[in-house]
Amino acid sequence: MQHGIQLGGIDYLILVIYFLFVIGIGWVLRRYTKTSEDFFLSGRAIPAWIAGLAFLSANLGAQEMIGMAASGAKYGIATAHFYWVGAIPAMVFVGIFMMPFYYGSKARSVPEYLKLRFDEKTRGFNAISFATMTVFSSGISMYALAKLLELLLGWDFNFSLWVSAAIVLAYIYLGGLTSAIYNEVLQFFLIVLGFAPLVYLGLRDVGGWSGLSARLATVATANGYAPGTWSESWRHLTSPQANPMGVEWFGMVMGLGFVLSFGYWCTDFLVVQRAMAANSMAAARRTPLIAAVPKMMFPFLIIVPGMIAIGLTYAGTSFTLPKMADGSWDYTMVIPNLLQHYFPPGLLGLGLTALMASFMSGMAGNVTAFNTVWTYDIYQSYIRKDATDAHLLWVGRMTTIFGILASVGTAYLATRFNNIMDFLQLVFAFVNAPLFATFLLGMFWRRTTGHGAFFGLISGTAAAAIHHGLTLPQNAVAGIKGGWLASLPMHTYPSEMAQNFWTAIWAWSTCFAVTIVISVLTARRKTDGELTGLVYSLTPRPKEEAHLPWWKTPAGFGVAVLVLAVVLNVVFW
Amino acid sequence: MGLDIRTPIGLMFGIFGLLLAGYGLMTSGSAIYQRSLGLNINLEWGAVLVVFGGVMLWLGFRGGKK
């Protein structure tokens, strides 16, 4: 195999220094990790800005960096919808409207909130599916990292896998969530400062934004689209045929902007855990809002490199993307190949370290969420109810080891059965799609019952599976891509992305409707008193501190974030 | 928490910055900078990192005194 990148001594030095710092932070923090609350919730002592950056960084895994750069090349600036439409509104919503219940209820995890609000079975369903999902996600992240290092640097797959696993294990084992969060902040700055020069050099090379747009016009017309398709985000969403995503604006706004985005940012414990660790209600509410500011700038850091890569490739200059076996461009190589193209030794070490940091923060986010849900929602709830706090802390550390080993196992599984991974990701997508309907009804309608929530979730998941089984993206073969329920698909979508968005819309709507119907038909088990702090109408409004400047209040800050997001959408319309 | 995260961040980026800038000075005019469009990007970006690391260290130090 041909290895693209030769690293020099300076590059290795940078990588080693980074590893030393990451583990060193865990080592220093171990002294402050004395109770299970310290280990799983950072003793609820994290300042807002740290929690905010960690909130963002925990989501910055492999899929994010590699996948969004790839989409930038494949679809152009319209990929930014995954940020400006598919993240910002949901992040503002969770901060302003949902955090009062998550943080105020003193629940230690998202499944625990479901237990307090609904019942045991709803919690159990969420806890078990979430715990399994995190192990698989972190395994897939490790697999992707080890594969990439093998390809780029010629490092042994096993070596990369075990070393990255050992480093993440070391810092979480020692310092728990605080260590993960602190490292996520470090990783955030590393990712920004490691990739910024790539964007700088790339834009300089293509002649700035205007030069890039001109090159992208060639890409668009060569693929049979209007010239601005790669450089304008909304204008070409009028019909699925007008853009390479195969999506129209309604599917984009409802499927991605509403169902998928709110489902992820508002209910996924991986990110919500960072806010729960904040040191006050005000800080918890500001956490996602602070995260939203860099989040909306990330397209310039991650998507623009993809656009530069495809622009250069079509212009036939010195840079071209590699091709895959079937002759299509290998978009996943955007970031690695650009690093190799523009970065001299020295900066190359920094860029690669940033890439590794992004994989590790994704991994660590999953592992910390996994050990909390396992320890509090499964172990303490079903296995040993009377466990002492010292015992839970011990279980947390053991679970960290177990979780990492399970992830390594998953990574090996991925090397042999790649389609099993695709299948599992599909199943988790079905389970996740309806979740936000349950939370929305649970938090804002006190009449929602446990049975309603549980059966709503099950029907939503089933609806997702059925919709997927009956439809197929264009030119796809029935099977993992859909169409497995009928000999002829009932509907053909212009793209896989369109099918995903509509699967989510169906799942959400089914869950929403079924939860309402069953709630009306079943008796309420929880009294108003029990629901105080869990449901909007029964919870006293958190006092907006009147003496604070507007940007320190969640509402003021949230509105400012939304205005900024609208401005970005208009500028790149 | 007993550790102000700004201190290790400042320290790490300070070290990275000094390393890159030092390496940039040593390799000034070398052919490796053809890749980066003729810019001595190690020296330039190293300087940026030193400034960033310094600011973080200063913030951590100021926060620690309170």
XYZ file of C-alpha atoms in Angstrom:
639
model
C 0.000 0.000 0.000
C 1.176 3.485 -0.794
C 1.396 5.821 2.166
C 0.624 9.405 1.353
C 2.245 11.280 4.195
C 5.789 11.120 5.536
C 5.986 12.551 9.032
C 9.130 14.216 10.292
C 10.534 14.412 13.811
C 8.817 17.719 14.530
C 5.428 16.245 13.604
C 5.869 13.308 15.968
C 7.032 15.672 18.681
C 3.810 17.686 18.424
C 1.712 14.528 18.528
C 3.529 13.208 21.599
C 3.252 16.539 23.435
C -0.491 16.516 22.792
C -0.829 13.000 24.232
C 1.161 14.023 27.293
C -1.106 17.007 27.922
C -4.280 14.974 27.480
C -3.210 12.332 29.966
C -1.639 14.929 32.248
C -4.976 16.703 32.608
C -6.586 13.425 33.700
C -3.720 12.842 36.133
C -4.125 16.248 37.798
C -7.902 15.867 37.980
C -7.886 12.456 39.634
C -7.318 14.187 42.985
C -10.624 16.009 42.654
C -12.649 12.945 41.657
C -13.910 11.601 44.961
C -17.644 10.921 44.580
C -19.763 9.398 41.855
C -21.210 12.852 41.202
C -17.669 14.142 40.575
C -17.015 11.294 38.180
C -20.282 11.353 36.230
C -21.402 14.970 36.517
C -18.193 16.861 37.289
C -19.732 17.676 40.669
C -21.969 20.112 38.757
C -19.171 22.646 38.968
C -18.273 23.481 35.353
C -18.418 27.163 34.269
C -20.688 27.953 31.311
C -18.003 28.669 28.702
C -16.200 25.382 29.403
C -19.435 23.388 29.331
C -20.392 25.191 26.115
C -17.178 24.368 24.269
C -17.355 20.760 25.509
C -21.001 20.567 24.375
C -19.773 21.420 20.890
C -16.625 19.337 20.960
C -18.331 16.131 22.146
C -20.273 16.211 18.879
C -17.133 16.884 16.798
C -16.328 13.259 16.158
C -14.969 11.547 13.094
C -18.290 11.620 11.271
C -18.432 15.350 11.700
C -14.987 16.356 10.456
C -14.557 13.842 7.655
C -18.241 13.599 6.745
C -19.024 17.314 6.599
C -15.892 18.089 4.577
C -16.926 15.289 2.211
C -20.425 16.744 1.927
C -18.917 20.168 1.259
C -17.232 18.703 -1.802
C -20.306 16.705 -2.809
C -23.012 19.324 -2.237
C -21.252 22.651 -1.711
C -22.313 25.372 0.732
C -25.803 23.829 1.054
C -24.101 21.447 3.523
C -24.110 24.406 5.916
C -27.809 23.692 6.447
C -26.647 20.927 8.774
C -25.401 23.780 10.981
C -27.543 26.839 10.334
C -30.854 24.950 10.032
C -29.985 21.569 11.478
C -28.312 22.690 14.714
C -28.649 26.338 15.751
C -32.453 26.542 16.281
C -32.436 23.295 18.271
C -29.483 24.444 20.381
C -31.275 27.666 21.230
C -34.462 25.750 22.029
C -32.780 23.290 24.377
C -31.038 26.124 26.218
C -34.031 28.360 26.687
C -36.931 25.926 27.029
C -35.667 22.481 27.966
C -32.682 23.062 30.214
C -34.851 24.319 33.084
C -36.316 20.801 33.323
C -33.171 18.825 32.678
C -31.116 20.836 35.125
C -33.906 21.826 37.508
C -35.157 18.264 38.001
C -31.689 17.235 39.248
C -31.921 14.199 36.970
C -28.460 12.764 36.459
C -29.102 11.618 32.918
C -31.642 11.932 30.119
C -33.075 8.423 30.784
C -33.425 9.393 34.446
C -35.486 12.404 33.399
C -37.770 10.002 31.508
C -38.112 7.899 34.668
C -39.054 10.938 36.751
C -41.431 12.286 34.146
C -42.956 9.027 32.880
C -42.130 5.575 34.177
C -39.613 2.782 34.445
C -40.228 1.154 31.070
C -39.734 4.392 29.117
C -36.466 4.956 30.942
C -35.361 1.377 30.390
C -36.075 1.539 26.653
C -34.123 4.779 26.271
C -31.256 3.755 28.582
C -30.610 0.429 26.898
C -30.856 1.679 23.320
C -28.721 4.723 24.150
C -26.036 2.726 25.965
C -25.726 0.266 23.083
C -25.601 3.082 20.570
C -22.786 4.944 22.346
C -20.576 1.860 22.431
C -21.094 1.308 18.733
C -20.529 4.960 17.860
C -17.306 5.084 19.770
C -16.215 1.813 18.176
C -16.940 3.164 14.714
C -14.994 6.314 15.556
C -11.986 4.232 16.620
C -12.267 2.080 13.525
C -12.331 5.122 11.267
C -9.313 6.669 13.000
C -7.223 3.501 12.828
C -8.167 2.940 9.186
C -7.230 6.510 8.292
C -3.865 6.332 10.043
C -3.151 3.067 8.275
C -3.922 4.621 4.925
C -2.168 7.953 5.505
C 0.829 7.101 7.595
C 1.132 3.377 7.188
C 0.625 2.851 10.907
C -0.477 -0.596 11.973
C -4.254 -0.785 12.403
C -4.038 -2.661 15.726
C -1.440 -0.278 17.088
C -3.506 2.849 16.294
C -6.649 1.267 17.676
C -5.164 0.195 20.995
C -3.117 3.359 21.524
C -6.075 5.682 20.926
C -8.264 3.466 23.133
C -5.636 3.461 25.887
C -5.276 7.246 25.879
C -9.004 7.879 26.059
C -9.319 5.223 28.756
C -6.515 6.759 30.801
C -7.925 10.239 30.956
C -11.524 9.232 31.589
C -10.587 6.578 34.155
C -8.574 9.133 36.112
C -10.748 12.212 35.991
C -14.175 11.092 34.769
C -16.427 13.587 33.064
C -14.359 16.612 34.170
C -11.353 15.149 32.436
C -13.392 14.451 29.289
C -14.822 17.972 29.336
C -11.470 19.688 29.933
C -9.926 17.678 27.149
C -12.820 18.520 24.880
C -12.076 22.211 25.408
C -8.414 21.578 24.591
C -9.493 19.601 21.527
C -11.835 22.363 20.447
C -9.008 24.898 20.292
C -6.729 22.366 18.649
C -9.276 21.631 15.920
C -9.892 25.330 15.251
C -6.219 26.338 15.325
C -5.113 23.229 13.448
C -7.538 23.628 10.532
C -7.689 27.414 10.239
C -4.416 27.601 8.259
C -5.849 25.031 5.832
C -8.766 27.298 5.038
C -6.421 30.296 4.845
C -4.016 28.634 2.406
C -6.808 27.026 0.392
C -8.728 30.263 -0.076
C -5.547 32.116 -0.913
C -4.799 29.500 -3.526
C -8.179 29.665 -5.263
C -8.420 33.457 -5.128
C -10.740 34.006 -2.185
C -14.482 33.475 -2.100
C -15.018 34.928 -5.590
C -12.330 32.694 -7.062
C -13.855 29.712 -5.254
C -17.360 30.522 -6.550
C -16.042 30.750 -10.100
C -14.402 27.338 -9.822
C -17.493 25.843 -8.215
C -19.613 27.131 -11.104
C -17.570 24.832 -13.342
C -18.212 21.928 -10.958
C -21.959 22.636 -10.957
C -22.365 22.964 -14.725
C -20.216 19.874 -15.328
C -22.706 17.943 -13.186
C -25.722 19.387 -14.958
C -26.805 21.947 -12.334
C -27.167 25.722 -12.362
C -23.780 27.490 -11.931
C -24.475 28.709 -8.368
C -25.551 25.337 -6.958
C -22.329 24.801 -4.979
C -21.955 28.380 -3.711
C -25.550 29.338 -2.822
C -27.323 27.586 0.020
C -31.078 28.145 -0.490
C -31.658 29.189 -4.104
C -31.466 25.675 -5.478
C -33.733 23.968 -2.942
C -36.901 24.697 -4.919
C -37.029 21.133 -6.213
C -35.092 17.932 -5.487
C -33.862 17.851 -9.088
C -32.192 21.256 -8.827
C -29.488 20.251 -6.351
C -27.152 17.295 -5.793
C -28.667 16.566 -2.356
C -31.933 15.625 -4.021
C -33.836 17.502 -1.322
C -36.356 20.322 -1.489
C -36.751 23.037 1.136
C -39.693 21.463 3.000
C -37.900 18.160 3.589
C -34.838 20.162 4.613
C -36.624 22.368 7.118
C -38.972 19.733 8.565
C -36.839 16.613 8.313
C -33.430 18.021 9.162
C -34.231 21.353 10.796
C -37.033 20.109 12.994
C -37.158 16.341 13.570
C -33.553 15.204 13.246
C -31.930 18.279 14.680
C -34.200 18.710 17.699
C -34.109 14.935 18.216
C -30.355 15.058 18.482
C -29.498 18.331 20.238
C -32.431 18.279 22.675
C -32.523 14.632 23.734
C -29.115 13.081 23.167
C -27.485 12.568 26.535
C -24.037 12.782 24.957
C -24.424 16.535 24.543
C -26.993 17.231 27.280
C -24.617 15.710 29.865
C -22.205 18.606 29.287
C -24.905 21.108 30.191
C -26.024 19.060 33.205
C -22.465 19.374 34.545
C -22.687 23.181 34.554
C -22.332 24.995 37.863
C -25.725 26.733 37.944
C -29.071 26.841 36.190
C -28.020 30.004 34.374
C -24.801 28.349 33.237
C -26.633 25.198 32.116
C -29.004 27.271 30.018
C -26.179 29.271 28.482
C -24.183 26.103 27.646
C -25.886 25.256 24.318
C -26.142 28.960 23.454
C -22.415 29.486 23.891
C -21.830 26.349 21.809
C -24.075 27.722 19.061
C -21.769 30.654 18.288
C -18.723 28.635 17.156
C -21.072 25.987 15.749
C -22.476 28.350 13.171
C -18.957 29.358 12.102
C -17.838 25.753 11.608
C -18.995 25.551 7.989
C -16.116 27.908 7.174
C -13.683 25.604 8.909
C -15.010 22.228 7.752
C -17.237 22.644 4.687
C -15.197 25.274 2.840
C -12.159 22.909 2.615
C -14.426 20.390 0.874
C -15.546 23.061 -1.571
C -11.939 24.090 -2.215
C -10.964 20.460 -2.801
C -13.650 19.828 -5.409
C -13.022 23.195 -7.073
C -9.313 22.416 -7.446
C -10.055 18.897 -8.636
C -12.301 20.076 -11.476
C -9.891 22.853 -12.428
C -7.288 20.163 -13.099
C -4.597 21.877 -11.026
C -1.964 20.100 -8.962
C -4.584 18.868 -6.481
C -7.065 16.095 -7.232
C -9.209 13.975 -4.986
C -8.497 10.261 -5.231
C -11.044 8.017 -6.942
C -12.746 4.988 -5.485
C -12.909 1.572 -7.136
C -16.156 2.426 -8.941
C -14.677 5.587 -10.456
C -16.434 8.129 -8.236
C -14.488 10.665 -6.177
C -13.426 9.536 -2.717
C -14.847 12.510 -0.850
C -13.811 11.211 2.560
C -10.194 12.037 1.688
C -10.827 15.793 1.468
C -9.235 16.766 4.782
C -6.313 14.299 4.782
C -5.408 15.124 1.180
C -5.627 18.880 1.682
C -3.431 18.630 4.785
C -0.891 16.757 2.725
C -1.160 19.224 -0.145
C -0.748 22.502 1.758
C 0.969 21.762 5.070
C 4.760 21.571 5.312
C 6.331 19.419 8.040
C 5.667 21.106 11.364
C 2.248 22.450 10.598
C 1.409 19.002 9.222
C 1.987 17.568 12.694
C -0.410 20.129 14.135
C -3.042 19.372 11.478
C -2.842 15.619 12.021
C -2.938 16.066 15.780
C -6.093 18.152 15.321
C -7.614 15.384 13.230
C -6.806 12.825 15.913
C -8.183 15.149 18.576
C -11.493 15.257 16.754
C -11.701 11.469 16.725
C -10.785 11.251 20.390
C -13.268 13.863 21.567
C -16.016 11.960 19.760
C -14.908 8.737 21.368
C -14.618 10.195 24.858
C -18.022 11.847 24.601
C -19.612 8.492 23.902
C -17.705 6.717 26.643
C -18.603 9.237 29.374
C -22.268 9.176 28.354
C -22.184 5.390 28.299
C -20.664 4.953 31.749
C -23.158 7.351 33.329
C -26.221 5.746 31.768
C -24.940 2.270 32.528
C -24.088 3.043 36.150
C -27.086 5.165 37.123
C -29.840 3.929 34.815
C -29.028 0.265 34.485
C -26.725 -0.819 37.325
C -28.191 1.274 40.137
C -31.766 0.853 38.859
C -31.907 -2.840 38.117
C -28.827 -4.575 39.472
C -27.899 -3.056 42.835
C -30.350 -0.528 44.125
C -28.639 -0.058 47.485
C -25.151 0.586 46.117
C -23.068 3.047 48.118
C -21.591 6.067 46.416
C -18.047 4.709 46.673
C -19.266 1.532 45.015
C -20.895 3.515 42.187
C -17.658 5.420 41.617
C -15.851 2.096 41.344
C -18.518 0.766 38.968
C -18.106 3.913 36.875
C -14.386 3.316 36.508
C -14.893 -0.362 35.688
C -17.587 0.582 33.179
C -15.126 2.929 31.511
C -12.758 0.002 30.991
C -15.592 -2.226 29.857
C -17.025 0.445 27.534
C -13.649 1.028 25.881
C -13.040 -2.689 25.448
C -16.515 -3.106 23.976
C -15.779 -0.224 21.577
C -12.521 -1.860 20.531
C -14.480 -5.072 19.942
C -16.964 -3.125 17.826
C -14.105 -1.623 15.829
C -12.827 -5.123 15.039
C -16.349 -6.199 14.156
C -16.483 -3.289 11.734
C -13.354 -4.516 9.968
C -15.048 -7.825 9.205
C -18.712 -7.025 8.802
C -19.075 -3.507 7.514
C -22.728 -4.062 6.676
C -23.518 -4.966 10.298
C -22.413 -1.444 11.235
C -24.616 0.071 8.559
C -27.487 -2.051 9.778
C -27.013 -1.031 13.414
C -26.748 2.636 12.552
C -29.988 2.280 10.678
C -31.732 0.679 13.661
C -30.506 3.445 15.963
C -31.760 6.020 13.516
C -35.191 4.401 13.787
C -35.059 4.479 17.595
C -33.880 8.102 17.710
C -36.162 9.663 15.136
C -39.336 9.838 17.233
C -37.663 10.776 20.581
C -38.187 14.498 20.365
C -41.964 14.055 20.111
C -41.903 12.269 23.479
C -39.874 15.015 25.139
C -41.905 17.798 23.608
C -45.181 16.309 24.843
C -43.686 15.275 28.173
C -42.320 18.721 28.930
C -45.174 20.847 27.629
C -48.320 18.776 28.164
C -48.851 17.498 31.678
C -51.525 15.043 30.575
C -48.927 12.889 28.730
C -48.788 9.495 30.465
C -46.084 6.860 30.805
C -48.007 4.411 28.633
C -48.516 7.132 26.029
C -44.796 7.929 25.976
C -43.681 4.314 25.814
C -46.073 3.131 23.127
C -45.613 6.370 21.202
C -41.874 5.694 21.084
C -42.378 2.090 20.001
C -44.839 3.086 17.253
C -42.570 5.910 16.089
C -39.663 3.491 15.819
C -41.880 1.019 13.959
C -43.130 3.767 11.638
C -39.533 4.665 10.792
C -38.752 1.049 9.985
C -41.900 0.592 7.896
C -41.322 3.813 5.946
C -37.762 2.761 5.271
C -38.908 -0.697 4.223
C -41.435 0.640 1.741
C -39.326 3.302 0.038
C -36.057 3.382 -1.824
C -33.661 6.083 -2.991
C -33.205 6.356 -6.756
C -30.848 3.796 -8.310
C -30.483 1.868 -5.027
C -30.879 -1.870 -4.570
C -33.473 -3.095 -2.074
C -31.910 -4.134 1.255
C -29.960 -1.923 3.642
C -30.999 1.165 1.659
C -34.707 0.412 2.048
C -37.406 -1.309 0.081
C -37.117 -4.542 2.063
C -40.827 -4.731 2.930
C -42.312 -4.815 -0.531
C -41.293 -6.313 -3.841
C -41.681 -2.886 -5.437
C -40.991 0.245 -3.376
C -44.118 2.342 -2.841
C -42.160 5.537 -3.314
C -38.795 6.360 -4.797
C -36.862 9.291 -3.357
C -34.428 11.324 -5.442
C -31.675 10.655 -2.884
C -30.811 8.780 0.282
C -30.783 12.046 2.185
C -34.366 12.794 1.137
C -35.398 9.311 2.257
C -33.691 9.836 5.651
C -35.437 13.159 6.195
C -38.831 11.701 5.365
C -38.278 8.587 7.486
C -37.666 10.960 10.394
C -40.743 13.040 9.603
C -42.941 9.924 9.550
C -41.461 8.555 12.761
C -41.894 11.835 14.589
C -45.482 12.383 13.435
C -46.504 8.836 14.332
C -44.955 9.076 17.788
C -46.574 12.465 18.355
C -50.049 11.248 17.363
C -49.893 7.877 19.138
C -48.558 9.435 22.354
C -51.482 11.879 22.420
C -54.112 9.204 21.699
C -52.805 6.724 24.272
C -52.292 9.432 26.879
C -55.916 10.485 26.539
C -57.047 6.861 26.800
C -54.921 5.964 29.843
C -55.040 7.279 33.385
C -52.514 9.761 34.741
C -50.295 8.137 37.352
C -48.278 11.177 38.379
C -49.767 13.963 40.456
C -49.153 17.645 39.751
C -46.851 17.683 42.764
C -44.709 14.898 41.349
C -44.484 16.673 38.008
C -43.319 20.001 39.411
C -39.956 20.808 37.906
C -40.561 18.345 35.078
C -43.400 19.945 33.124
C -43.566 23.495 31.813
C -46.965 24.557 33.165
C -46.206 23.199 36.657
C -42.772 24.715 37.057
C -42.096 28.232 38.309
C -40.241 30.205 35.604
C -36.552 30.514 36.325
C -36.070 34.128 37.352
C -34.323 36.061 34.620
C -31.820 37.955 36.678
C -32.894 41.525 36.032
C -29.555 43.027 36.958
C -27.704 41.036 34.294
C -26.844 42.612 30.945
C -29.098 41.221 28.177
C -26.436 38.987 26.655
C -26.059 37.149 29.931
C -29.737 36.196 30.051
C -30.595 33.010 28.117
C -33.422 34.672 26.166
C -31.365 37.698 25.097
C -28.381 35.567 24.180
C -30.609 33.072 22.346
C -32.251 35.757 20.225
C -28.836 37.191 19.327
C -27.671 33.732 18.222
C -30.773 33.269 16.047
C -30.346 36.686 14.435
C -26.750 35.839 13.589
C -27.862 32.511 12.056
C -30.448 34.303 9.918
C -27.801 36.757 8.741
C -25.539 33.885 7.655
C -28.409 32.262 5.759
C -29.159 35.514 3.967
C -25.525 36.245 3.103
C -25.096 32.799 1.554
C -28.653 32.602 0.174
C -12.334 22.629 40.297
C -8.718 22.777 41.297
C -7.379 23.090 37.771
C -7.914 26.122 35.584
C -8.101 24.603 32.098
C -6.767 27.805 30.551
C -3.344 27.121 32.047
C -2.691 23.761 30.310
C -4.252 25.091 27.089
C -1.971 28.132 27.190
C 1.020 25.987 27.997
C 0.374 23.478 25.223
C -0.237 26.043 22.496
C 2.685 28.119 23.736
C 4.967 25.100 23.309
C 3.460 24.270 19.900
C 3.918 27.882 18.814
C 7.555 28.040 19.904
C 8.285 24.702 18.227
C 6.670 25.725 14.944
C 8.198 29.201 14.906
C 11.636 27.807 15.785
C 11.339 25.165 13.104
C 10.143 27.834 10.672
C 13.216 29.971 11.377
C 15.513 26.986 10.886
C 13.889 25.956 7.612
C 13.429 29.474 6.265
C 13.699 29.520 2.460
C 13.435 25.735 2.248
C 11.623 23.951 -0.573
C 9.066 22.579 1.873
C 7.281 25.939 1.692
C 6.356 25.461 -1.958
C 3.406 23.510 -0.573
C 2.196 26.446 1.463
C 2.273 28.806 -1.541
C 5.712 30.118 -0.676
C 4.682 31.329 2.783
C 6.765 30.316 5.772
C 3.549 29.145 7.387
C 5.352 27.445 10.277
C 6.857 30.742 11.393
C 3.661 32.718 10.830
C 1.267 30.261 12.438
C 3.768 29.509 15.199
C 3.713 33.216 16.089
C -0.106 33.166 16.166
C -0.054 30.153 18.498
C 2.474 31.796 20.808
C 0.210 34.832 21.125
C -2.859 32.640 21.720
C -1.021 30.529 24.297
C 0.216 33.668 26.037
C -3.265 35.136 26.283
C -4.637 31.867 27.706
C -1.815 31.661 30.259
C -2.395 35.248 31.278
C -6.161 34.629 31.686
C -5.485 31.488 33.715
C -2.972 33.321 35.890
C -5.364 36.242 36.448
C -8.235 33.839 37.228
C -6.054 31.968 39.725
C -5.229 35.110 41.724
C -8.871 35.949 42.409
